[in-house]
């Protein structure tokens, strides 16, 4: 059974934040904070039972506030990019902030959900205790239509699963695409790059993107390309291949179209560090995943425990609707109609192999 303890965490511009630590019967631990719904640490055992913190995090409030890399962040209202920050809904055009190099909209805008102080409550559930985080994003916030009420429930199970359950509803038609931006490094958060760790992605296709990481509209087979992760490959095996999508992304930073039917909880990806034995399985109800290999991490930002993360020091598996899918009616897209319930789940399960 999981129990949760709480302690004062960082002092933020919005007030005192709290750190919630969940512990299950196996000694696995997950810490999260109400500031931005960030996952702050995940302590997972290796094949000898030795715990290591397998996600990257910041060392102080300054890091979380600048939030350049979105380490562990809850991302919304719309994760990933919207081309030129523009979309049309019910005949009305919306212009969002161009916070991605002044050209596109990224991760919900200038003040995304990662910068909000969420209302948190420890609740009782089948697993013992879980953390419930709530937020109301007012109508017009970051220029999105509709007041959106979001509930995220973070649960640690005795099967060493971290279950992230997202529910949202709006009083007007809007866009809703929620994800978590944890960077995983199964050898430990400060152990160097993830290039030697192995990855599998349950996808036959990916969405082609242009030099600004905006989808071209073409959905390409992974077959015969460095994007093929249907069997395990080391992340670094083909990352520097002379292949246009990798050249554009500076490595992996793309959306894979998952094979399992959208809306059903299905396999998304597996990550494996052979040396420690740590293995993680990601499952989701969402139709896609952004596998981002931390290409923009540049060693300049102070992380946890006084460390500076290097380029490709962690990787993200951001379950999501495809980038710019609000502008692609032919794809599963993140339009949430008034009165409908957004209800999605992503699970990160840890074991050894
Ligand atoms: C994007 C990257 C971006 C990063 C920001 C990822 O989700 O795909 O392009 O640089 O977030 O930390």
mmCIF file of C-alpha atoms and ligand atoms in Angstrom:
data_model
loop_
_atom_site.group_PDB
_atom_site.id
_atom_site.type_symbol
_atom_site.label_atom_id
_atom_site.label_comp_id
_atom_site.label_asym_id
_atom_site.label_seq_id
_atom_site.Cartn_x
_atom_site.Cartn_y
_atom_site.Cartn_z
ATOM 1 C CA UNK A 1 0.000 0.000 0.000
ATOM 2 C CA UNK A 2 1.273 3.448 -0.860
ATOM 3 C CA UNK A 3 1.508 6.153 1.750
ATOM 4 C CA UNK A 4 2.194 9.833 1.124
ATOM 5 C CA UNK A 5 4.126 12.236 3.294
ATOM 6 C CA UNK A 6 4.295 15.983 2.729
ATOM 7 C CA UNK A 7 6.834 18.647 3.545
ATOM 8 C CA UNK A 8 7.335 22.326 2.718
ATOM 9 C CA UNK A 9 9.274 22.630 -0.547
ATOM 10 C CA UNK A 10 10.397 25.677 -2.511
ATOM 11 C CA UNK A 11 9.164 29.191 -1.845
ATOM 12 C CA UNK A 12 7.671 30.364 -5.129
ATOM 13 C CA UNK A 13 6.348 33.691 -6.393
ATOM 14 C CA UNK A 14 2.897 32.187 -5.868
ATOM 15 C CA UNK A 15 3.599 31.144 -2.272
ATOM 16 C CA UNK A 16 4.959 28.172 -0.413
ATOM 17 C CA UNK A 17 5.008 24.937 -2.404
ATOM 18 C CA UNK A 18 4.770 21.449 -0.939
ATOM 19 C CA UNK A 19 6.651 18.275 -1.769
ATOM 20 C CA UNK A 20 4.572 15.094 -1.667
ATOM 21 C CA UNK A 21 6.440 11.804 -1.431
ATOM 22 C CA UNK A 22 4.718 8.530 -2.219
ATOM 23 C CA UNK A 23 6.236 5.262 -0.984
ATOM 24 C CA UNK A 24 4.985 1.792 -1.885
ATOM 25 C CA UNK A 25 5.556 -1.533 -0.178
ATOM 26 C CA UNK A 26 8.686 -2.213 -2.257
ATOM 27 C CA UNK A 27 10.369 0.993 -1.143
ATOM 28 C CA UNK A 28 9.939 2.698 -4.500
ATOM 29 C CA UNK A 29 9.453 6.458 -4.059
ATOM 30 C CA UNK A 30 7.984 9.181 -6.215
ATOM 31 C CA UNK A 31 8.048 12.853 -5.237
ATOM 32 C CA UNK A 32 5.906 15.515 -6.856
ATOM 33 C CA UNK A 33 5.099 19.116 -6.097
ATOM 34 C CA UNK A 34 2.042 21.322 -6.380
ATOM 35 C CA UNK A 35 4.208 23.896 -8.176
ATOM 36 C CA UNK A 36 3.637 23.044 -11.824
ATOM 37 C CA UNK A 37 2.640 19.495 -10.952
ATOM 38 C CA UNK A 38 6.296 18.604 -11.441
ATOM 39 C CA UNK A 39 7.552 15.089 -10.863
ATOM 40 C CA UNK A 40 10.609 15.887 -8.764
ATOM 41 C CA UNK A 41 12.162 12.442 -8.292
ATOM 42 C CA UNK A 42 11.508 8.770 -8.936
ATOM 43 C CA UNK A 43 13.590 6.319 -6.913
ATOM 44 C CA UNK A 44 13.527 2.945 -8.660
ATOM 45 C CA UNK A 45 15.452 -0.243 -7.799
ATOM 46 C CA UNK A 46 18.103 -1.877 -9.964
ATOM 47 C CA UNK A 47 18.545 -5.653 -10.196
ATOM 48 C CA UNK A 48 20.236 -5.683 -6.769
ATOM 49 C CA UNK A 49 17.467 -3.607 -5.222
ATOM 50 C CA UNK A 50 19.611 -0.466 -5.150
ATOM 51 C CA UNK A 51 17.543 2.688 -5.596
ATOM 52 C CA UNK A 52 18.535 5.492 -7.946
ATOM 53 C CA UNK A 53 16.699 8.667 -8.888
ATOM 54 C CA UNK A 54 15.821 8.085 -12.545
ATOM 55 C CA UNK A 55 14.424 11.492 -13.555
ATOM 56 C CA UNK A 56 16.129 14.824 -14.054
ATOM 57 C CA UNK A 57 15.089 17.786 -11.932
ATOM 58 C CA UNK A 58 16.064 21.296 -10.962
ATOM 59 C CA UNK A 59 17.958 22.195 -7.839
ATOM 60 C CA UNK A 60 16.013 25.299 -6.881
ATOM 61 C CA UNK A 61 13.069 27.534 -7.642
ATOM 62 C CA UNK A 62 15.107 29.555 -10.134
ATOM 63 C CA UNK A 63 15.366 26.404 -12.261
ATOM 64 C CA UNK A 64 11.664 25.597 -12.085
ATOM 65 C CA UNK A 65 10.744 29.222 -12.776
ATOM 66 C CA UNK A 66 12.867 29.599 -15.899
ATOM 67 C CA UNK A 67 11.907 26.024 -16.683
ATOM 68 C CA UNK A 68 13.889 26.001 -19.870
ATOM 69 C CA UNK A 69 13.830 22.235 -20.241
ATOM 70 C CA UNK A 70 10.434 21.534 -18.591
ATOM 71 C CA UNK A 71 12.094 18.890 -16.391
ATOM 72 C CA UNK A 72 9.299 16.739 -14.930
ATOM 73 C CA UNK A 73 6.651 19.383 -15.702
ATOM 74 C CA UNK A 74 2.913 18.938 -16.087
ATOM 75 C CA UNK A 75 2.381 20.493 -19.507
ATOM 76 C CA UNK A 76 -0.823 22.172 -20.713
ATOM 77 C CA UNK A 77 -3.201 23.503 -21.898
ATOM 78 C CA UNK A 78 -1.756 22.171 -25.126
ATOM 79 C CA UNK A 79 1.486 20.224 -24.997
ATOM 80 C CA UNK A 80 3.944 20.457 -27.901
ATOM 81 C CA UNK A 81 3.829 22.923 -30.761
ATOM 82 C CA UNK A 82 1.079 24.729 -32.616
ATOM 83 C CA UNK A 83 2.330 26.127 -35.907
ATOM 84 C CA UNK A 84 2.481 29.944 -35.849
ATOM 85 C CA UNK A 85 0.429 29.652 -32.640
ATOM 86 C CA UNK A 86 -2.713 29.780 -34.691
ATOM 87 C CA UNK A 87 -5.825 27.667 -35.005
ATOM 88 C CA UNK A 88 -9.471 28.053 -35.965
ATOM 89 C CA UNK A 89 -12.266 26.660 -33.867
ATOM 90 C CA UNK A 90 -15.973 27.050 -34.647
ATOM 91 C CA UNK A 91 -15.060 29.583 -37.333
ATOM 92 C CA UNK A 92 -13.068 31.811 -35.003
ATOM 93 C CA UNK A 93 -9.319 32.258 -35.336
ATOM 94 C CA UNK A 94 -7.190 32.146 -32.187
ATOM 95 C CA UNK A 95 -3.671 33.558 -31.930
ATOM 96 C CA UNK A 96 -1.570 32.151 -29.113
ATOM 97 C CA UNK A 97 1.796 33.270 -27.745
ATOM 98 C CA UNK A 98 4.782 32.548 -29.988
ATOM 99 C CA UNK A 99 7.008 31.354 -27.162
ATOM 100 C CA UNK A 100 9.044 28.945 -29.275
ATOM 101 C CA UNK A 101 11.748 31.141 -30.817
ATOM 102 C CA UNK A 102 9.102 33.761 -31.595
ATOM 103 C CA UNK A 103 7.687 31.595 -34.353
ATOM 104 C CA UNK A 104 5.489 28.871 -32.892
ATOM 105 C CA UNK A 105 3.531 28.120 -29.739
ATOM 106 C CA UNK A 106 5.031 25.566 -27.332
ATOM 107 C CA UNK A 107 3.773 23.697 -24.274
ATOM 108 C CA UNK A 108 0.813 25.919 -23.447
ATOM 109 C CA UNK A 109 2.448 29.311 -23.857
ATOM 110 C CA UNK A 110 4.217 31.910 -21.762
ATOM 111 C CA UNK A 111 2.681 30.812 -18.471
ATOM 112 C CA UNK A 112 1.744 27.185 -18.909
ATOM 113 C CA UNK A 113 0.344 24.731 -16.379
ATOM 114 C CA UNK A 114 3.936 24.019 -15.326
ATOM 115 C CA UNK A 115 4.018 27.500 -13.745
ATOM 116 C CA UNK A 116 0.823 27.205 -11.721
ATOM 117 C CA UNK A 117 0.388 26.322 -8.089
ATOM 118 C CA UNK A 118 -2.041 23.390 -8.249
ATOM 119 C CA UNK A 119 -4.512 22.685 -5.424
ATOM 120 C CA UNK A 120 -3.391 19.339 -4.023
ATOM 121 C CA UNK A 121 -5.044 16.756 -1.843
ATOM 122 C CA UNK A 122 -3.947 13.362 -0.625
ATOM 123 C CA UNK A 123 -6.834 10.995 -1.305
ATOM 124 C CA UNK A 124 -7.590 7.422 -0.288
ATOM 125 C CA UNK A 125 -7.798 4.855 -3.039
ATOM 126 C CA UNK A 126 -7.408 1.130 -3.671
ATOM 127 C CA UNK A 127 -3.645 1.564 -3.702
ATOM 128 C CA UNK A 128 -3.620 3.281 -0.317
ATOM 129 C CA UNK A 129 -3.072 6.980 -0.993
ATOM 130 C CA UNK A 130 -2.794 9.012 -4.181
ATOM 131 C CA UNK A 131 -2.138 12.667 -4.977
ATOM 132 C CA UNK A 132 -4.880 14.716 -6.596
ATOM 133 C CA UNK A 133 -3.906 17.997 -8.278
ATOM 134 C CA UNK A 134 -6.502 20.483 -9.461
ATOM 135 C CA UNK A 135 -6.417 23.630 -11.522
ATOM 136 C CA UNK A 136 -8.919 25.893 -13.232
ATOM 137 C CA UNK A 137 -7.540 27.685 -16.262
ATOM 138 C CA UNK A 138 -9.819 30.689 -16.883
ATOM 139 C CA UNK A 139 -11.482 31.448 -20.189
ATOM 140 C CA UNK A 140 -9.001 33.321 -22.383
ATOM 141 C CA UNK A 141 -5.922 32.357 -20.399
ATOM 142 C CA UNK A 142 -2.972 32.230 -22.801
ATOM 143 C CA UNK A 143 -5.655 33.177 -25.379
ATOM 144 C CA UNK A 144 -7.282 29.736 -25.308
ATOM 145 C CA UNK A 145 -11.087 29.694 -25.300
ATOM 146 C CA UNK A 146 -13.118 28.251 -22.432
ATOM 147 C CA UNK A 147 -12.593 27.845 -18.699
ATOM 148 C CA UNK A 148 -10.879 24.476 -18.354
ATOM 149 C CA UNK A 149 -11.013 22.484 -15.105
ATOM 150 C CA UNK A 150 -8.236 19.939 -14.835
ATOM 151 C CA UNK A 151 -7.738 17.122 -12.362
ATOM 152 C CA UNK A 152 -4.558 15.063 -12.421
ATOM 153 C CA UNK A 153 -4.209 12.060 -10.141
ATOM 154 C CA UNK A 154 -0.733 10.673 -9.520
ATOM 155 C CA UNK A 155 -0.756 7.145 -8.079
ATOM 156 C CA UNK A 156 2.107 4.844 -7.205
ATOM 157 C CA UNK A 157 1.064 1.186 -7.127
ATOM 158 C CA UNK A 158 2.664 -1.812 -5.453
ATOM 159 C CA UNK A 159 3.452 -3.047 -8.974
ATOM 160 C CA UNK A 160 5.947 -0.153 -9.193
ATOM 161 C CA UNK A 161 3.727 1.742 -11.604
ATOM 162 C CA UNK A 162 3.373 5.491 -11.620
ATOM 163 C CA UNK A 163 -0.117 6.123 -12.971
ATOM 164 C CA UNK A 164 -0.865 9.611 -14.269
ATOM 165 C CA UNK A 165 -4.583 10.085 -14.778
ATOM 166 C CA UNK A 166 -5.778 13.273 -16.460
ATOM 167 C CA UNK A 167 -9.359 14.506 -16.476
ATOM 168 C CA UNK A 168 -10.536 17.832 -17.849
ATOM 169 C CA UNK A 169 -13.727 19.588 -18.853
ATOM 170 C CA UNK A 170 -14.411 23.001 -20.348
ATOM 171 C CA UNK A 171 -17.402 25.343 -20.422
ATOM 172 C CA UNK A 172 -16.714 26.137 -24.089
ATOM 173 C CA UNK A 173 -15.070 24.223 -26.939
ATOM 174 C CA UNK A 174 -11.306 24.354 -26.504
ATOM 175 C CA UNK A 175 -7.993 22.577 -27.047
ATOM 176 C CA UNK A 176 -6.692 20.187 -24.404
ATOM 177 C CA UNK A 177 -3.542 18.089 -24.682
ATOM 178 C CA UNK A 178 -1.948 17.280 -21.329
ATOM 179 C CA UNK A 179 1.328 15.478 -20.774
ATOM 180 C CA UNK A 180 4.231 15.083 -18.416
ATOM 181 C CA UNK A 181 7.704 16.150 -19.459
ATOM 182 C CA UNK A 182 9.839 13.867 -17.237
ATOM 183 C CA UNK A 183 13.325 13.136 -18.555
ATOM 184 C CA UNK A 184 14.305 9.566 -17.742
ATOM 185 C CA UNK A 185 17.789 8.227 -17.247
ATOM 186 C CA UNK A 186 17.578 4.693 -15.895
ATOM 187 C CA UNK A 187 21.220 4.678 -14.809
ATOM 188 C CA UNK A 188 20.490 7.640 -12.517
ATOM 189 C CA UNK A 189 19.652 11.273 -13.169
ATOM 190 C CA UNK A 190 23.255 12.415 -13.071
ATOM 191 C CA UNK A 191 24.983 9.477 -14.701
ATOM 192 C CA UNK A 192 25.836 10.930 -18.121
ATOM 193 C CA UNK A 193 23.937 10.494 -21.367
ATOM 194 C CA UNK A 194 21.185 8.040 -22.238
ATOM 195 C CA UNK A 195 22.835 7.170 -25.564
ATOM 196 C CA UNK A 196 23.772 3.654 -24.407
ATOM 197 C CA UNK A 197 20.295 2.851 -23.067
ATOM 198 C CA UNK A 198 17.837 0.938 -25.179
ATOM 199 C CA UNK A 199 14.438 2.016 -26.389
ATOM 200 C CA UNK A 200 11.488 0.353 -28.036
ATOM 201 C CA UNK A 201 8.497 2.294 -29.414
ATOM 202 C CA UNK A 202 5.251 0.584 -30.365
ATOM 203 C CA UNK A 203 4.736 2.566 -33.559
ATOM 204 C CA UNK A 204 4.934 1.758 -37.258
ATOM 205 C CA UNK A 205 4.682 5.436 -38.246
ATOM 206 C CA UNK A 206 5.816 8.897 -37.235
ATOM 207 C CA UNK A 207 4.640 12.357 -38.214
ATOM 208 C CA UNK A 208 7.134 14.074 -40.483
ATOM 209 C CA UNK A 209 8.089 17.562 -39.297
ATOM 210 C CA UNK A 210 9.797 20.556 -40.876
ATOM 211 C CA UNK A 211 12.904 22.373 -39.640
ATOM 212 C CA UNK A 212 10.770 24.108 -36.963
ATOM 213 C CA UNK A 213 9.404 20.772 -35.712
ATOM 214 C CA UNK A 214 5.959 21.477 -37.152
ATOM 215 C CA UNK A 215 4.320 18.485 -38.881
ATOM 216 C CA UNK A 216 4.228 18.626 -42.659
ATOM 217 C CA UNK A 217 1.051 16.532 -42.642
ATOM 218 C CA UNK A 218 2.796 13.432 -43.955
ATOM 219 C CA UNK A 219 2.710 10.304 -41.809
ATOM 220 C CA UNK A 220 5.716 8.167 -42.717
ATOM 221 C CA UNK A 221 6.545 4.518 -42.053
ATOM 222 C CA UNK A 222 9.461 4.013 -39.686
ATOM 223 C CA UNK A 223 10.570 0.973 -41.654
ATOM 224 C CA UNK A 224 14.099 1.267 -42.991
ATOM 225 C CA UNK A 225 14.796 4.541 -41.150
ATOM 226 C CA UNK A 226 16.593 5.503 -37.910
ATOM 227 C CA UNK A 227 13.092 6.150 -36.512
ATOM 228 C CA UNK A 228 12.403 2.407 -36.393
ATOM 229 C CA UNK A 229 12.294 1.429 -32.703
ATOM 230 C CA UNK A 230 9.912 -1.517 -33.145
ATOM 231 C CA UNK A 231 12.715 -3.629 -31.705
ATOM 232 C CA UNK A 232 15.179 -2.404 -29.106
ATOM 233 C CA UNK A 233 17.882 -0.032 -30.298
ATOM 234 C CA UNK A 234 20.395 1.924 -28.312
ATOM 235 C CA UNK A 235 19.323 5.563 -28.376
ATOM 236 C CA UNK A 236 22.751 6.546 -29.686
ATOM 237 C CA UNK A 237 22.991 3.897 -32.393
ATOM 238 C CA UNK A 238 21.593 6.019 -35.218
ATOM 239 C CA UNK A 239 21.014 9.410 -33.568
ATOM 240 C CA UNK A 240 23.697 11.169 -35.610
ATOM 241 C CA UNK A 241 22.770 9.521 -38.899
ATOM 242 C CA UNK A 242 22.590 11.814 -41.889
ATOM 243 C CA UNK A 243 18.815 11.636 -42.066
ATOM 244 C CA UNK A 244 16.830 14.819 -42.601
ATOM 245 C CA UNK A 245 14.337 14.455 -39.711
ATOM 246 C CA UNK A 246 17.245 13.847 -37.309
ATOM 247 C CA UNK A 247 19.193 16.736 -38.793
ATOM 248 C CA UNK A 248 16.184 19.004 -38.282
ATOM 249 C CA UNK A 249 15.567 17.821 -34.719
ATOM 250 C CA UNK A 250 19.238 17.779 -33.725
ATOM 251 C CA UNK A 251 18.512 14.161 -32.739
ATOM 252 C CA UNK A 252 15.214 12.550 -31.772
ATOM 253 C CA UNK A 253 12.454 15.073 -31.146
ATOM 254 C CA UNK A 254 9.482 13.651 -33.009
ATOM 255 C CA UNK A 255 6.001 12.296 -32.631
ATOM 256 C CA UNK A 256 5.438 8.581 -33.141
ATOM 257 C CA UNK A 257 1.931 7.395 -34.036
ATOM 258 C CA UNK A 258 1.191 4.551 -31.659
ATOM 259 C CA UNK A 259 -0.153 1.305 -33.053
ATOM 260 C CA UNK A 260 -2.660 0.646 -30.310
ATOM 261 C CA UNK A 261 -6.151 2.048 -30.859
ATOM 262 C CA UNK A 262 -6.536 5.556 -29.430
ATOM 263 C CA UNK A 263 -8.622 5.668 -26.280
ATOM 264 C CA UNK A 264 -7.487 2.221 -25.119
ATOM 265 C CA UNK A 265 -4.647 1.740 -22.700
ATOM 266 C CA UNK A 266 -1.936 0.184 -24.854
ATOM 267 C CA UNK A 267 1.840 -0.186 -24.997
ATOM 268 C CA UNK A 268 3.734 2.973 -25.923
ATOM 269 C CA UNK A 269 7.430 2.372 -25.266
ATOM 270 C CA UNK A 270 10.011 0.497 -23.226
ATOM 271 C CA UNK A 271 13.341 1.766 -22.017
ATOM 272 C CA UNK A 272 16.105 -0.461 -20.661
ATOM 273 C CA UNK A 273 19.455 0.143 -19.046
ATOM 274 C CA UNK A 274 21.274 -3.142 -19.375
ATOM 275 C CA UNK A 275 24.012 -2.279 -16.867
ATOM 276 C CA UNK A 276 21.673 -1.642 -13.913
ATOM 277 C CA UNK A 277 18.887 -3.867 -15.234
ATOM 278 C CA UNK A 278 16.366 -1.041 -14.760
ATOM 279 C CA UNK A 279 13.577 -1.302 -17.267
ATOM 280 C CA UNK A 280 10.578 0.933 -17.753
ATOM 281 C CA UNK A 281 7.384 0.312 -19.707
ATOM 282 C CA UNK A 282 5.186 3.181 -20.772
ATOM 283 C CA UNK A 283 1.502 2.597 -21.500
ATOM 284 C CA UNK A 284 -1.030 5.180 -22.581
ATOM 285 C CA UNK A 285 -4.526 5.818 -23.861
ATOM 286 C CA UNK A 286 -3.221 8.659 -26.046
ATOM 287 C CA UNK A 287 -2.553 8.287 -29.782
ATOM 288 C CA UNK A 288 1.066 9.494 -29.886
ATOM 289 C CA UNK A 289 4.335 9.982 -28.091
ATOM 290 C CA UNK A 290 7.024 12.623 -28.487
ATOM 291 C CA UNK A 291 10.329 10.883 -27.985
ATOM 292 C CA UNK A 292 12.713 13.724 -27.240
ATOM 293 C CA UNK A 293 16.343 12.813 -26.602
ATOM 294 C CA UNK A 294 17.238 15.962 -24.645
ATOM 295 C CA UNK A 295 19.155 17.497 -27.544
ATOM 296 C CA UNK A 296 18.862 21.053 -26.253
ATOM 297 C CA UNK A 297 20.185 20.354 -22.769
ATOM 298 C CA UNK A 298 23.480 22.159 -22.745
ATOM 299 C CA UNK A 299 25.057 21.825 -19.304
ATOM 300 C CA UNK A 300 24.377 25.434 -18.321
ATOM 301 C CA UNK A 301 21.408 24.945 -15.975
ATOM 302 C CA UNK A 302 21.768 23.930 -12.360
ATOM 303 C CA UNK A 303 20.003 20.647 -11.673
ATOM 304 C CA UNK A 304 19.277 18.649 -8.520
ATOM 305 C CA UNK A 305 22.089 17.958 -6.072
ATOM 306 C CA UNK A 306 24.242 20.630 -7.651
ATOM 307 C CA UNK A 307 24.685 18.848 -10.965
ATOM 308 C CA UNK A 308 24.666 20.249 -14.477
ATOM 309 C CA UNK A 309 22.985 17.976 -16.995
ATOM 310 C CA UNK A 310 24.735 17.368 -20.256
ATOM 311 C CA UNK A 311 23.246 17.155 -23.740
ATOM 312 C CA UNK A 312 21.145 13.969 -23.986
ATOM 313 C CA UNK A 313 21.399 13.408 -20.246
ATOM 314 C CA UNK A 314 17.808 12.137 -20.210
ATOM 315 C CA UNK A 315 14.968 11.341 -22.588
ATOM 316 C CA UNK A 316 11.278 12.201 -22.580
ATOM 317 C CA UNK A 317 8.379 10.020 -23.584
ATOM 318 C CA UNK A 318 5.641 12.644 -23.777
ATOM 319 C CA UNK A 319 2.355 10.880 -24.463
ATOM 320 C CA UNK A 320 0.117 13.220 -26.398
ATOM 321 C CA UNK A 321 -1.972 14.187 -29.387
ATOM 322 C CA UNK A 322 0.398 14.920 -32.273
ATOM 323 C CA UNK A 323 1.999 18.379 -32.469
ATOM 324 C CA UNK A 324 -0.156 20.890 -34.353
ATOM 325 C CA UNK A 325 -2.936 18.285 -34.544
ATOM 326 C CA UNK A 326 -5.425 21.062 -33.792
ATOM 327 C CA UNK A 327 -4.707 22.085 -37.396
ATOM 328 C CA UNK A 328 -5.047 18.517 -38.730
ATOM 329 C CA UNK A 329 -8.701 17.486 -38.587
ATOM 330 C CA UNK A 330 -7.749 14.233 -40.335
ATOM 331 C CA UNK A 331 -5.775 13.122 -37.241
ATOM 332 C CA UNK A 332 -6.930 12.352 -33.740
ATOM 333 C CA UNK A 333 -6.958 15.860 -32.355
ATOM 334 C CA UNK A 334 -7.130 17.611 -29.025
ATOM 335 C CA UNK A 335 -10.351 19.543 -29.483
ATOM 336 C CA UNK A 336 -12.364 19.189 -26.311
ATOM 337 C CA UNK A 337 -16.017 20.093 -26.735
ATOM 338 C CA UNK A 338 -17.949 21.837 -23.993
ATOM 339 C CA UNK A 339 -19.499 19.273 -21.692
ATOM 340 C CA UNK A 340 -17.226 16.425 -22.837
ATOM 341 C CA UNK A 341 -14.743 14.780 -20.520
ATOM 342 C CA UNK A 342 -11.052 14.571 -21.408
ATOM 343 C CA UNK A 343 -9.980 11.341 -19.738
ATOM 344 C CA UNK A 344 -6.514 9.947 -20.400
ATOM 345 C CA UNK A 345 -4.046 7.799 -18.560
ATOM 346 C CA UNK A 346 -0.316 7.241 -18.910
ATOM 347 C CA UNK A 347 1.565 4.668 -16.870
ATOM 348 C CA UNK A 348 5.317 4.393 -16.315
ATOM 349 C CA UNK A 349 6.010 0.933 -14.889
ATOM 350 C CA UNK A 350 9.413 0.043 -13.447
ATOM 351 C CA UNK A 351 10.976 -3.387 -13.163
ATOM 352 C CA UNK A 352 14.293 -5.069 -13.943
ATOM 353 C CA UNK A 353 15.380 -7.149 -16.872
HETATM 354 C C1 LIG B 1 10.125 19.489 -27.446
HETATM 355 C C2 LIG B 1 11.488 20.054 -27.682
HETATM 356 C C3 LIG B 1 11.686 21.182 -26.727
HETATM 357 C C4 LIG B 1 11.541 20.692 -25.328
HETATM 358 C C5 LIG B 1 11.650 21.798 -24.333
HETATM 359 C C6 LIG B 1 10.064 19.007 -26.045
HETATM 360 O O1 LIG B 1 8.800 18.489 -25.767
HETATM 361 O O2 LIG B 1 9.802 18.466 -28.338
HETATM 362 O O3 LIG B 1 11.614 20.499 -29.006
HETATM 363 O O4 LIG B 1 12.930 21.795 -26.882
HETATM 364 O O5 LIG B 1 10.300 20.081 -25.174
HETATM 365 O O6 LIG B 1 12.189 21.335 -23.199
#
